[in-house]
Tab-separated table of C-alpha atoms in Angstrom:
chain	number	residue	atom	x	y	z
Z	1	MET	CA	19.187	-158.844	-14.953
Z	2	ALA	CA	19.623	-160.418	-11.529
Z	3	ASN	CA	21.350	-157.294	-10.181
Z	4	GLU	CA	18.446	-155.122	-11.349
Z	5	LEU	CA	15.979	-157.382	-9.529
Z	6	ALA	CA	17.978	-157.841	-6.323
Z	7	ASP	CA	15.789	-155.360	-4.429
Z	8	LYS	CA	12.485	-156.526	-5.978
Z	9	ARG	CA	10.422	-158.623	-3.602
Z	10	VAL	CA	7.698	-161.117	-4.503
Z	11	LEU	CA	5.300	-162.832	-2.114
Z	12	VAL	CA	4.050	-166.178	-3.465
Z	13	VAL	CA	0.853	-167.620	-1.923
Z	14	ASP	CA	-0.357	-171.167	-2.613
Z	15	ASP	CA	-1.640	-174.040	-0.485
Z	16	ASP	CA	0.045	-176.567	-2.818
Z	17	PRO	CA	3.573	-177.035	-1.340
Z	18	SER	CA	5.124	-178.374	-4.550
Z	19	LEU	CA	3.792	-175.540	-6.727
Z	20	LEU	CA	4.755	-172.978	-4.078
Z	21	LYS	CA	8.330	-174.286	-4.095
Z	22	LEU	CA	8.513	-174.435	-7.915
Z	23	ILE	CA	7.326	-170.866	-8.455
Z	24	SER	CA	9.627	-169.567	-5.739
Z	25	MET	CA	12.647	-171.305	-7.262
Z	26	ARG	CA	11.897	-169.851	-10.701
Z	27	LEU	CA	11.604	-166.318	-9.331
Z	28	GLN	CA	14.700	-166.652	-7.160
Z	29	GLY	CA	16.612	-167.967	-10.163
Z	30	ALA	CA	15.705	-164.750	-12.010
Z	31	GLY	CA	17.032	-162.619	-9.152
Z	32	TYR	CA	13.922	-161.800	-7.111
Z	33	LYS	CA	13.824	-161.950	-3.341
Z	34	VAL	CA	10.933	-164.302	-2.518
Z	35	GLU	CA	8.836	-165.070	0.542
Z	36	GLN	CA	6.320	-167.947	0.680
Z	37	ALA	CA	2.887	-168.259	2.321
Z	38	ASP	CA	0.583	-171.294	2.282
Z	39	SER	CA	-2.574	-169.288	3.076
Z	40	GLY	CA	-4.054	-165.829	2.625
Z	41	LYS	CA	-3.914	-165.090	6.354
Z	42	GLN	CA	-0.256	-166.049	6.549
Z	43	ALA	CA	0.429	-163.827	3.546
Z	44	LEU	CA	-1.089	-160.790	5.259
Z	45	GLY	CA	1.069	-161.419	8.307
Z	46	ILE	CA	4.236	-161.674	6.207
Z	47	MET	CA	3.376	-158.430	4.428
Z	48	GLU	CA	3.640	-156.486	7.670
Z	49	THR	CA	7.436	-156.723	7.437
Z	50	PHE	CA	8.258	-158.009	3.953
Z	51	ASN	CA	6.887	-155.072	1.869
Z	52	PRO	CA	6.599	-156.934	-1.460
Z	53	ASN	CA	6.604	-155.307	-4.888
Z	54	LEU	CA	4.274	-158.041	-6.175
Z	55	VAL	CA	1.925	-160.726	-4.833
Z	56	ILE	CA	1.353	-163.940	-6.803
Z	57	SER	CA	-1.531	-165.965	-5.389
Z	58	ASP	CA	-3.504	-169.058	-6.280
Z	59	LEU	CA	-7.189	-168.348	-6.898
Z	60	ARG	CA	-8.599	-171.408	-5.138
Z	61	MET	CA	-7.304	-171.938	-1.583
Z	62	GLU	CA	-8.815	-173.185	1.658
Z	63	GLY	CA	-10.033	-170.434	3.980
Z	64	MET	CA	-9.142	-167.068	2.444
Z	65	ASP	CA	-9.063	-167.569	-1.337
Z	66	GLY	CA	-7.132	-165.496	-3.865
Z	67	MET	CA	-9.870	-162.915	-4.404
Z	68	ALA	CA	-10.401	-162.403	-0.678
Z	69	LEU	CA	-6.646	-161.917	-0.322
Z	70	PHE	CA	-6.684	-159.451	-3.231
Z	71	GLY	CA	-9.443	-157.480	-1.516
Z	72	ALA	CA	-7.461	-157.280	1.710
Z	73	VAL	CA	-4.279	-156.325	-0.134
Z	74	ARG	CA	-6.055	-153.619	-2.152
Z	75	GLU	CA	-7.549	-152.128	1.002
Z	76	ARG	CA	-4.231	-151.912	2.838
Z	77	TYR	CA	-1.782	-151.447	-0.083
Z	78	PRO	CA	-3.782	-149.836	-2.944
Z	79	GLY	CA	-0.964	-149.725	-5.514
Z	80	LEU	CA	0.415	-153.232	-4.964
Z	81	PRO	CA	-0.057	-155.459	-8.050
Z	82	VAL	CA	-1.490	-158.965	-7.685
Z	83	ILE	CA	-1.219	-161.846	-10.186
Z	84	ILE	CA	-3.720	-164.688	-9.865
Z	85	LEU	CA	-2.914	-168.340	-10.674
Z	86	THR	CA	-5.878	-170.295	-12.006
Z	87	ALA	CA	-6.799	-173.686	-13.404
Z	88	HIS	CA	-8.578	-174.037	-16.762
Z	89	GLY	CA	-11.928	-174.503	-15.097
Z	90	THR	CA	-11.765	-171.164	-13.305
Z	91	ILE	CA	-10.617	-168.955	-16.198
Z	92	PRO	CA	-13.938	-167.009	-16.233
Z	93	ASP	CA	-13.407	-166.171	-12.549
Z	94	ALA	CA	-9.864	-165.033	-13.309
Z	95	ILE	CA	-11.053	-162.803	-16.161
Z	96	GLU	CA	-13.621	-161.260	-13.839
Z	97	ALA	CA	-10.831	-160.701	-11.303
Z	98	THR	CA	-8.829	-158.624	-13.799
Z	99	LYS	CA	-11.870	-156.380	-14.260
Z	100	LYS	CA	-11.781	-155.721	-10.522
Z	101	GLY	CA	-8.148	-154.655	-10.583
Z	102	VAL	CA	-6.060	-157.847	-10.442
Z	103	PHE	CA	-3.042	-157.172	-12.664
Z	104	SER	CA	-3.280	-160.412	-14.654
Z	105	TYR	CA	-3.772	-164.163	-14.355
Z	106	LEU	CA	-1.691	-167.181	-15.329
Z	107	THR	CA	-3.304	-170.448	-16.315
Z	108	LYS	CA	-1.763	-173.630	-14.939
Z	109	PRO	CA	0.445	-175.117	-16.199
Z	110	PHE	CA	2.543	-172.128	-17.286
Z	111	ASP	CA	6.186	-171.985	-18.346
Z	112	SER	CA	8.920	-170.018	-16.618
Z	113	GLN	CA	9.013	-167.282	-19.254
Z	114	GLN	CA	5.303	-166.543	-18.868
Z	115	LEU	CA	5.760	-166.207	-15.135
Z	116	LEU	CA	8.828	-163.959	-15.366
Z	117	THR	CA	7.314	-161.753	-18.074
Z	118	ALA	CA	4.112	-161.251	-16.058
Z	119	ALA	CA	6.105	-160.449	-12.901
Z	120	ALA	CA	8.358	-157.932	-14.668
Z	121	ASP	CA	5.388	-156.185	-16.333
Z	122	ALA	CA	3.471	-155.969	-13.057
Z	123	ILE	CA	6.377	-154.331	-11.222
Z	124	ARG	CA	7.149	-151.984	-14.136
Z	125	LEU	CA	3.584	-150.731	-14.491
Z	126	HIS	CA	2.742	-150.662	-10.771
Z	127	PRO	CA	5.947	-149.878	-8.878
Z	128	MET	CA	5.888	-149.250	-5.148
Z	129	VAL	CA	7.861	-146.496	-3.384
Z	130	SER	CA	10.027	-148.990	-1.595
Z	131	ASP	CA	13.543	-148.509	-2.909
Z	132	GLU	CA	16.309	-148.263	-0.305
Z	133	SER	CA	16.733	-144.583	-1.105
Z	134	GLN	CA	13.187	-143.984	0.112
Z	135	GLN	CA	13.368	-146.268	3.157
Z	136	SER	CA	16.340	-144.920	5.094
Z	137	ASP	CA	15.853	-143.068	8.348
Z	138	ASP	CA	17.406	-140.000	6.699
Z	139	ALA	CA	14.790	-139.900	3.918
Z	140	ASN	CA	12.085	-137.853	5.627
Z	141	TRP	CA	13.358	-134.658	4.020
Z	142	ARG	CA	12.596	-136.029	0.540
Z	143	SER	CA	9.448	-137.989	1.359
Z	144	ALA	CA	7.186	-135.586	-0.582
Z	145	ILE	CA	9.151	-136.236	-3.792
Z	146	ILE	CA	7.780	-139.393	-5.391
Z	147	SER	CA	10.527	-140.859	-7.552
Z	148	ARG	CA	12.690	-143.841	-8.343
Z	149	SER	CA	14.394	-142.525	-11.510
Z	150	ALA	CA	18.177	-142.331	-11.756
Z	151	LYS	CA	17.994	-138.708	-12.922
Z	152	MET	CA	15.986	-137.627	-9.907
Z	153	GLU	CA	18.200	-139.646	-7.565
Z	154	GLU	CA	21.264	-137.851	-8.926
Z	155	LEU	CA	19.520	-134.483	-8.476
Z	156	LEU	CA	18.471	-135.299	-4.909
Z	157	GLN	CA	22.029	-136.334	-4.040
Z	158	GLN	CA	23.248	-132.971	-5.357
Z	159	ALA	CA	20.550	-131.199	-3.330
Z	160	ARG	CA	21.587	-133.121	-0.212
Z	161	GLN	CA	25.226	-132.161	-0.719
Z	162	VAL	CA	24.576	-128.416	-0.976
Z	163	ALA	CA	21.782	-128.213	1.616
Z	164	ASP	CA	24.071	-127.450	4.568
Z	165	SER	CA	26.426	-125.106	2.713
Z	166	ASP	CA	23.946	-122.185	3.005
Z	167	VAL	CA	24.790	-120.914	-0.494
Z	168	SER	CA	22.046	-119.513	-2.724
Z	169	ILE	CA	20.486	-122.184	-4.925
Z	170	PHE	CA	18.889	-121.644	-8.321
Z	171	ILE	CA	16.405	-124.249	-9.604
Z	172	ASN	CA	16.004	-124.207	-13.364
Z	173	SER	CA	13.076	-126.210	-14.727
Z	174	GLN	CA	9.848	-126.178	-16.675
Z	175	SER	CA	6.534	-125.242	-15.062
Z	176	GLY	CA	4.806	-128.015	-13.160
Z	177	THR	CA	7.900	-130.076	-12.331
Z	178	GLY	CA	7.826	-129.539	-8.557
Z	179	LYS	CA	10.267	-126.684	-7.937
Z	180	GLU	CA	8.692	-125.766	-4.606
Z	181	LEU	CA	8.756	-129.399	-3.431
Z	182	LEU	CA	12.483	-129.559	-4.145
Z	183	ALA	CA	13.100	-126.229	-2.396
Z	184	LYS	CA	11.155	-127.415	0.652
Z	185	ALA	CA	13.123	-130.683	0.695
Z	186	ILE	CA	16.425	-128.770	0.688
Z	187	HIS	CA	15.143	-126.647	3.573
Z	188	LEU	CA	14.103	-129.720	5.566
Z	189	VAL	CA	17.507	-131.367	5.299
Z	190	SER	CA	19.444	-128.174	6.046
Z	191	GLU	CA	20.448	-126.763	9.414
Z	192	ARG	CA	17.573	-124.280	9.010
Z	193	ALA	CA	14.905	-126.998	9.097
Z	194	GLU	CA	13.416	-125.834	12.411
Z	195	ALA	CA	13.006	-122.247	11.141
Z	196	PRO	CA	10.324	-121.027	8.672
Z	197	PHE	CA	10.131	-121.951	5.000
Z	198	VAL	CA	8.404	-119.118	3.121
Z	199	ALA	CA	7.471	-119.429	-0.556
Z	200	VAL	CA	6.408	-116.563	-2.808
Z	201	ASN	CA	5.406	-116.543	-6.468
Z	202	CYS	CA	6.977	-113.427	-7.960
Z	203	ALA	CA	4.702	-113.604	-11.008
Z	204	ALA	CA	1.618	-113.020	-8.851
Z	205	ILE	CA	2.765	-109.797	-7.140
Z	206	PRO	CA	1.928	-106.462	-8.820
Z	207	GLU	CA	4.993	-104.366	-9.494
Z	208	SER	CA	3.939	-101.605	-7.076
Z	209	LEU	CA	3.693	-104.062	-4.161
Z	210	PHE	CA	7.025	-105.871	-4.409
Z	211	GLU	CA	8.901	-103.769	-1.881
Z	212	SER	CA	6.089	-103.834	0.681
Z	213	GLU	CA	5.488	-107.589	0.276
Z	214	LEU	CA	9.132	-108.618	0.554
Z	215	PHE	CA	10.525	-105.931	2.882
Z	216	GLY	CA	7.373	-104.906	4.787
Z	217	HIS	CA	6.155	-101.418	5.706
Z	218	THR	CA	5.673	-99.358	8.838
Z	219	LYS	CA	2.406	-98.008	10.156
Z	220	GLY	CA	1.647	-94.742	8.376
Z	221	ALA	CA	4.217	-95.366	5.632
Z	222	PHE	CA	1.574	-94.395	3.094
Z	223	THR	CA	-2.100	-93.595	3.100
Z	224	GLY	CA	-4.029	-96.668	4.175
Z	225	ALA	CA	-1.081	-98.284	5.970
Z	226	ASN	CA	-3.008	-98.550	9.219
Z	227	ARG	CA	-0.716	-101.102	10.782
Z	228	GLU	CA	2.790	-102.447	10.473
Z	229	HIS	CA	3.273	-105.145	7.827
Z	230	VAL	CA	6.014	-107.720	8.289
Z	231	GLY	CA	7.640	-108.551	4.953
Z	232	LEU	CA	8.443	-112.016	3.672
Z	233	PHE	CA	12.158	-111.627	4.406
Z	234	GLN	CA	11.402	-111.046	8.077
Z	235	SER	CA	8.833	-113.867	8.099
Z	236	ALA	CA	11.535	-116.247	6.833
Z	237	ASN	CA	14.223	-114.979	9.222
Z	238	GLY	CA	16.467	-117.835	10.286
Z	239	GLY	CA	14.983	-120.071	7.610
Z	240	THR	CA	14.579	-120.269	3.847
Z	241	LEU	CA	12.920	-117.854	1.414
Z	242	PHE	CA	11.857	-119.487	-1.832
Z	243	LEU	CA	11.419	-117.009	-4.700
Z	244	ASP	CA	9.529	-118.830	-7.440
Z	245	GLU	CA	9.362	-117.414	-10.975
Z	246	ILE	CA	12.191	-114.999	-10.159
Z	247	GLY	CA	12.393	-114.212	-13.871
Z	248	ASP	CA	9.140	-112.245	-13.579
Z	249	MET	CA	10.513	-109.859	-10.931
Z	250	PRO	CA	10.394	-106.208	-12.104
Z	251	LEU	CA	13.755	-104.802	-13.163
Z	252	ASN	CA	13.484	-101.781	-10.855
Z	253	PHE	CA	13.150	-104.034	-7.792
Z	254	GLN	CA	16.017	-106.347	-8.719
Z	255	VAL	CA	18.671	-103.884	-7.513
Z	256	LYS	CA	16.894	-103.632	-4.134
Z	257	LEU	CA	16.808	-107.410	-3.816
Z	258	LEU	CA	20.505	-107.604	-4.709
Z	259	ARG	CA	21.349	-105.048	-2.013
Z	260	ALA	CA	19.256	-106.917	0.573
Z	261	ILE	CA	21.065	-110.179	-0.188
Z	262	GLN	CA	24.510	-108.548	-0.126
Z	263	GLU	CA	23.958	-106.498	3.013
Z	264	ARG	CA	21.827	-109.158	4.755
Z	265	GLU	CA	19.348	-106.484	5.788
Z	266	VAL	CA	16.083	-104.963	4.576
Z	267	ARG	CA	14.487	-101.598	5.133
Z	268	PRO	CA	10.690	-101.687	5.347
Z	269	VAL	CA	8.850	-98.992	3.408
Z	270	GLY	CA	8.621	-95.932	5.665
Z	271	ALA	CA	11.344	-97.110	8.066
Z	272	THR	CA	14.451	-95.047	8.833
Z	273	GLN	CA	16.624	-97.948	9.990
Z	274	PRO	CA	17.349	-101.276	8.276
Z	275	ILE	CA	16.542	-104.633	9.879
Z	276	SER	CA	19.115	-107.429	9.878
Z	277	ILE	CA	17.915	-110.640	8.286
Z	278	ASP	CA	19.353	-114.136	8.095
Z	279	VAL	CA	17.732	-116.105	5.286
Z	280	ARG	CA	18.814	-118.686	2.791
Z	281	ILE	CA	17.620	-117.808	-0.727
Z	282	ILE	CA	16.397	-120.497	-3.098
Z	283	SER	CA	15.074	-119.144	-6.389
Z	284	ALA	CA	13.506	-120.785	-9.409
Z	285	THR	CA	12.195	-120.010	-12.852
Z	286	HIS	CA	11.102	-121.673	-16.073
Z	287	ARG	CA	12.535	-118.752	-18.092
Z	288	ASP	CA	15.956	-118.586	-19.739
Z	289	LEU	CA	17.569	-115.944	-17.517
Z	290	GLU	CA	20.726	-115.716	-19.604
Z	291	GLN	CA	18.537	-114.724	-22.540
Z	292	ALA	CA	16.668	-112.291	-20.272
Z	293	ILE	CA	20.015	-110.746	-19.283
Z	294	GLN	CA	20.899	-110.241	-22.948
Z	295	ALA	CA	17.504	-108.604	-23.497
Z	296	GLY	CA	18.054	-106.273	-20.532
Z	297	ASP	CA	15.181	-107.758	-18.523
Z	298	PHE	CA	17.261	-109.282	-15.741
Z	299	ARG	CA	20.319	-108.002	-13.906
Z	300	GLU	CA	23.465	-110.026	-14.478
Z	301	ASP	CA	24.880	-109.240	-11.022
Z	302	LEU	CA	21.666	-110.490	-9.343
Z	303	TYR	CA	21.709	-113.638	-11.491
Z	304	TYR	CA	25.199	-114.590	-10.309
Z	305	ARG	CA	24.295	-113.782	-6.709
Z	306	LEU	CA	21.284	-116.123	-6.899
Z	307	ASN	CA	22.899	-118.812	-9.022
Z	308	VAL	CA	25.767	-119.939	-6.798
Z	309	VAL	CA	24.624	-123.550	-7.255
Z	310	GLU	CA	22.234	-124.456	-10.059
Z	311	LEU	CA	20.009	-127.547	-9.926
Z	312	GLN	CA	18.338	-128.788	-13.102
Z	313	LEU	CA	14.981	-130.365	-12.269
Z	314	PRO	CA	14.153	-132.736	-15.162
Z	315	PRO	CA	10.781	-132.594	-16.916
Z	316	LEU	CA	8.433	-135.553	-16.524
Z	317	SER	CA	9.248	-136.708	-20.075
Z	318	GLU	CA	12.813	-137.420	-18.894
Z	319	ARG	CA	11.743	-139.455	-15.852
Z	320	ARG	CA	9.060	-141.721	-17.310
Z	321	ASP	CA	9.811	-144.532	-14.871
Z	322	ASP	CA	8.354	-142.247	-12.197
Z	323	ILE	CA	4.979	-141.990	-13.958
Z	324	PRO	CA	3.404	-145.191	-12.530
Z	325	LEU	CA	4.563	-144.182	-9.037
Z	326	LEU	CA	3.089	-140.711	-9.404
Z	327	VAL	CA	-0.147	-142.078	-10.876
Z	328	ASN	CA	-0.627	-144.408	-7.912
Z	329	HIS	CA	0.197	-141.586	-5.504
Z	330	PHE	CA	-2.306	-139.161	-7.048
Z	331	LEU	CA	-4.895	-141.921	-7.397
Z	332	GLY	CA	-4.636	-142.621	-3.681
Z	333	GLN	CA	-5.085	-138.931	-2.896
Z	334	VAL	CA	-8.172	-138.641	-5.107
Z	335	LEU	CA	-9.797	-141.801	-3.743
Z	336	ALA	CA	-9.185	-140.674	-0.153
Z	337	ARG	CA	-11.587	-137.774	-0.701
Z	338	SER	CA	-13.966	-139.548	-3.102
Z	339	ARG	CA	-16.631	-142.237	-2.912
Z	340	LYS	CA	-15.444	-143.779	-6.171
Z	341	GLN	CA	-14.718	-147.517	-6.084
Z	342	VAL	CA	-11.810	-147.300	-8.553
Z	343	THR	CA	-9.034	-149.852	-8.092
Z	344	GLY	CA	-6.547	-148.606	-10.682
Z	345	TYR	CA	-5.724	-148.213	-14.369
Z	346	SER	CA	-5.867	-150.908	-17.013
Z	347	ASP	CA	-2.511	-151.994	-18.430
Z	348	GLU	CA	-3.297	-150.213	-21.714
Z	349	ALA	CA	-4.198	-147.026	-19.853
Z	350	MET	CA	-0.961	-147.108	-17.856
Z	351	GLU	CA	1.056	-147.635	-21.032
Z	352	LEU	CA	-0.598	-144.532	-22.527
Z	353	LEU	CA	0.236	-142.505	-19.444
Z	354	ILE	CA	3.864	-143.603	-19.577
Z	355	ALA	CA	4.181	-142.728	-23.294
Z	356	ALA	CA	2.390	-139.319	-23.223
Z	357	PRO	CA	4.436	-136.132	-23.913
Z	358	TRP	CA	3.408	-134.287	-20.686
Z	359	PRO	CA	4.065	-130.658	-21.650
Z	360	GLY	CA	2.461	-129.654	-18.322
Z	361	ASN	CA	4.665	-132.098	-16.398
Z	362	VAL	CA	3.616	-133.460	-12.980
Z	363	ARG	CA	0.789	-130.936	-12.543
Z	364	GLN	CA	-0.749	-132.056	-15.824
Z	365	LEU	CA	-0.418	-135.710	-14.801
Z	366	GLN	CA	-2.220	-134.965	-11.551
Z	367	ASN	CA	-4.980	-133.228	-13.498
Z	368	VAL	CA	-5.372	-136.224	-15.823
Z	369	VAL	CA	-5.637	-138.608	-12.862
Z	370	GLU	CA	-8.320	-136.460	-11.242
Z	371	GLN	CA	-10.243	-136.158	-14.520
Z	372	THR	CA	-10.153	-139.860	-15.352
Z	373	VAL	CA	-11.234	-140.888	-11.852
Z	374	ALA	CA	-14.143	-138.448	-11.986
Z	375	LEU	CA	-15.352	-139.856	-15.330
Z	376	CYS	CA	-14.754	-143.542	-14.602
Z	377	ASN	CA	-17.848	-145.711	-14.038
Z	378	GLY	CA	-16.133	-149.002	-13.233
Z	379	PRO	CA	-13.352	-150.365	-11.040
Z	380	LEU	CA	-10.615	-149.984	-13.685
Z	381	ILE	CA	-9.892	-146.762	-15.574
Z	382	PRO	CA	-9.775	-147.683	-19.289
Z	383	ALA	CA	-7.405	-146.425	-21.968
Z	384	GLU	CA	-10.255	-144.532	-23.658
Z	385	LEU	CA	-10.628	-142.152	-20.709
Z	386	VAL	CA	-6.884	-141.507	-20.630
Z	387	GLN	CA	-6.867	-140.830	-24.378
Z	388	LYS	CA	-9.710	-138.339	-23.976
Z	389	ALA	CA	-8.008	-136.561	-21.058
Z	390	LEU	CA	-4.743	-136.283	-23.002
Z	391	ARG	CA	-6.515	-135.154	-26.172
Z	392	ASP	CA	-8.405	-132.457	-24.258
Z	393	LYS	CA	-5.059	-131.168	-22.920
Z	394	PRO	CA	-6.634	-129.699	-19.793
Z	395	SER	CA	-4.917	-126.617	-18.415
Z	396	THR	CA	-3.072	-127.563	-15.236
Z	397	LEU	CA	-2.370	-123.978	-14.220
Z	398	PRO	CA	-4.264	-120.728	-14.748
Z	399	SER	CA	-2.787	-118.518	-17.436
Z	400	PHE	CA	-0.620	-115.631	-16.310
Z	401	ALA	CA	-3.348	-113.184	-17.330
Z	402	ARG	CA	-5.969	-115.042	-15.287
Z	403	ALA	CA	-3.703	-115.268	-12.230
Z	404	ARG	CA	-2.920	-111.555	-12.497
Z	405	ASP	CA	-6.637	-110.729	-12.830
Z	406	GLU	CA	-7.488	-112.767	-9.742
Z	407	PHE	CA	-4.745	-111.052	-7.744
Z	408	GLU	CA	-5.879	-107.609	-8.996
Z	409	ARG	CA	-9.468	-108.264	-7.960
Z	410	ARG	CA	-8.492	-109.411	-4.467
Z	411	TYR	CA	-6.017	-106.530	-4.089
Z	412	LEU	CA	-8.549	-103.887	-5.166
Z	413	ALA	CA	-11.184	-105.342	-2.861
Z	414	ASP	CA	-8.722	-105.274	0.059
Z	415	LEU	CA	-7.817	-101.663	-0.740
Z	416	LEU	CA	-11.467	-100.606	-0.777
Z	417	LYS	CA	-12.053	-102.409	2.511
Z	418	ALA	CA	-9.034	-100.702	4.108
Z	419	THR	CA	-10.128	-97.251	2.909
Z	420	THR	CA	-13.871	-97.920	3.423
Z	421	GLY	CA	-14.533	-97.149	-0.224
Z	422	ASN	CA	-12.481	-93.913	-0.432
Z	423	VAL	CA	-11.324	-94.015	-4.065
Z	424	THR	CA	-8.869	-91.127	-3.684
Z	425	GLN	CA	-7.022	-92.877	-0.845
Z	426	ALA	CA	-7.145	-96.263	-2.531
Z	427	ALA	CA	-5.812	-94.893	-5.816
Z	428	ARG	CA	-2.952	-93.154	-3.993
Z	429	ILE	CA	-1.949	-96.369	-2.222
Z	430	ALA	CA	-2.079	-98.293	-5.502
Z	431	GLY	CA	0.030	-95.640	-7.239
Z	432	ARG	CA	-2.627	-94.958	-9.886
Z	433	ASN	CA	-4.560	-91.837	-10.761
Z	434	ARG	CA	-8.311	-91.787	-10.148
Z	435	THR	CA	-9.216	-92.334	-13.813
Z	436	GLU	CA	-7.007	-95.410	-14.109
Z	437	PHE	CA	-8.230	-96.668	-10.753
Z	438	TYR	CA	-11.882	-96.371	-11.758
Z	439	LYS	CA	-11.112	-98.304	-14.942
Z	440	LEU	CA	-9.622	-101.099	-12.834
Z	441	LEU	CA	-12.709	-101.127	-10.602
Z	442	ASP	CA	-14.981	-101.297	-13.639
Z	443	LYS	CA	-12.893	-104.112	-15.100
Z	444	HIS	CA	-13.473	-106.193	-11.980
Z	445	HIS	CA	-17.072	-105.013	-11.368
Z	446	LEU	CA	-16.202	-103.538	-7.976
Z	447	SER	CA	-18.344	-100.722	-6.595
Z	448	PRO	CA	-16.754	-98.346	-4.010
Z	449	GLU	CA	-20.182	-97.704	-2.509
Z	450	ALA	CA	-20.425	-101.325	-1.442
Z	451	PHE	CA	-17.386	-100.859	0.827
Z	452	ARG	CA	-18.535	-97.660	2.523
Z	453	GLU	CA	-19.742	-97.938	6.090
């Protein structure tokens, strides 16, 4: 147990020297690293360099009392848990303190086990991103990935190892796990970090536009191509191109992508000469590509070209020790743009969050945090609100059909703008006959007349 707690830091604050020494000895005996302060002001000074995982403070002290210290701590370190020590006569004040966000209170005298249990629970339910892996000077590349789990640490070490090798990387994971964050982290720690990182969601591009979007087109390549369009490969030149949801790429374009990767060049639509490109490909999908290969929906030769190194990004259900960290992170983001006076989640609410199945992974967790903050009327978010948010199972991403519809509407509107409402030209560019094109316009309630000058 002591080894597990060696990097856990506790700041003990009490103006009674004997009690301060006793509590510190008990915590140190259990393996915690402890710093002592005999006043609230001294505690705030120590926190500038000590970075505790937990503050244990007496309620009644001269000058800045325990609640004033809690207020200052909450303002500067929102996720840091605080335990209040109280005498029998001030139990009502301590109970009121827990309603304002204090993790818990201990009534004097208390035994060692009560103290150690309360400390362990506080750190488990309200962990801080302060592990050594997150504090090193070399950790900036992974700073957007909030984690302390062993599984994620192993994955990030693998990512770090392959980042400079320049091989193609394939990220296999469920939706909502943070594939783009991992791809961006690999880019930032690679030798390409100073060059562009370009991300594209293959599921959102209509089949007829893949070649133009990825390879670009020349001016006059087709009707309506009034200017040259630089493709995503060229935009990412020298850097990293992240192809998300690669499993949704049309089969007829896959051979063109394979050729571009092999030859390290692309030919924009309408161009007579290829353009050399130097990009590192990171791809990702939630689909089983080996099954797609068997079904004839994905090329085997492209799969092996993309999957030189495969990284398995675990779902949130396999990294539950990250949930309190992520909750505190998202809570801080929501409160930064809100007038809500929420201080955190009740212990029961946090336990529910940790135990939930999370089929939508991190994106669903973020949605639940936003929903519960919006509906909360007090300082602490209760378990009832979390239960309701989980029961409602809010959609964390638009459905594929909705995303495709939104893209279609924007694409059709852009076409009509480019052709000033000329349906014949617009239909030709879209690769549809006039009848089909009019049906698409009717579907999205777009009138060509509205775009005519």
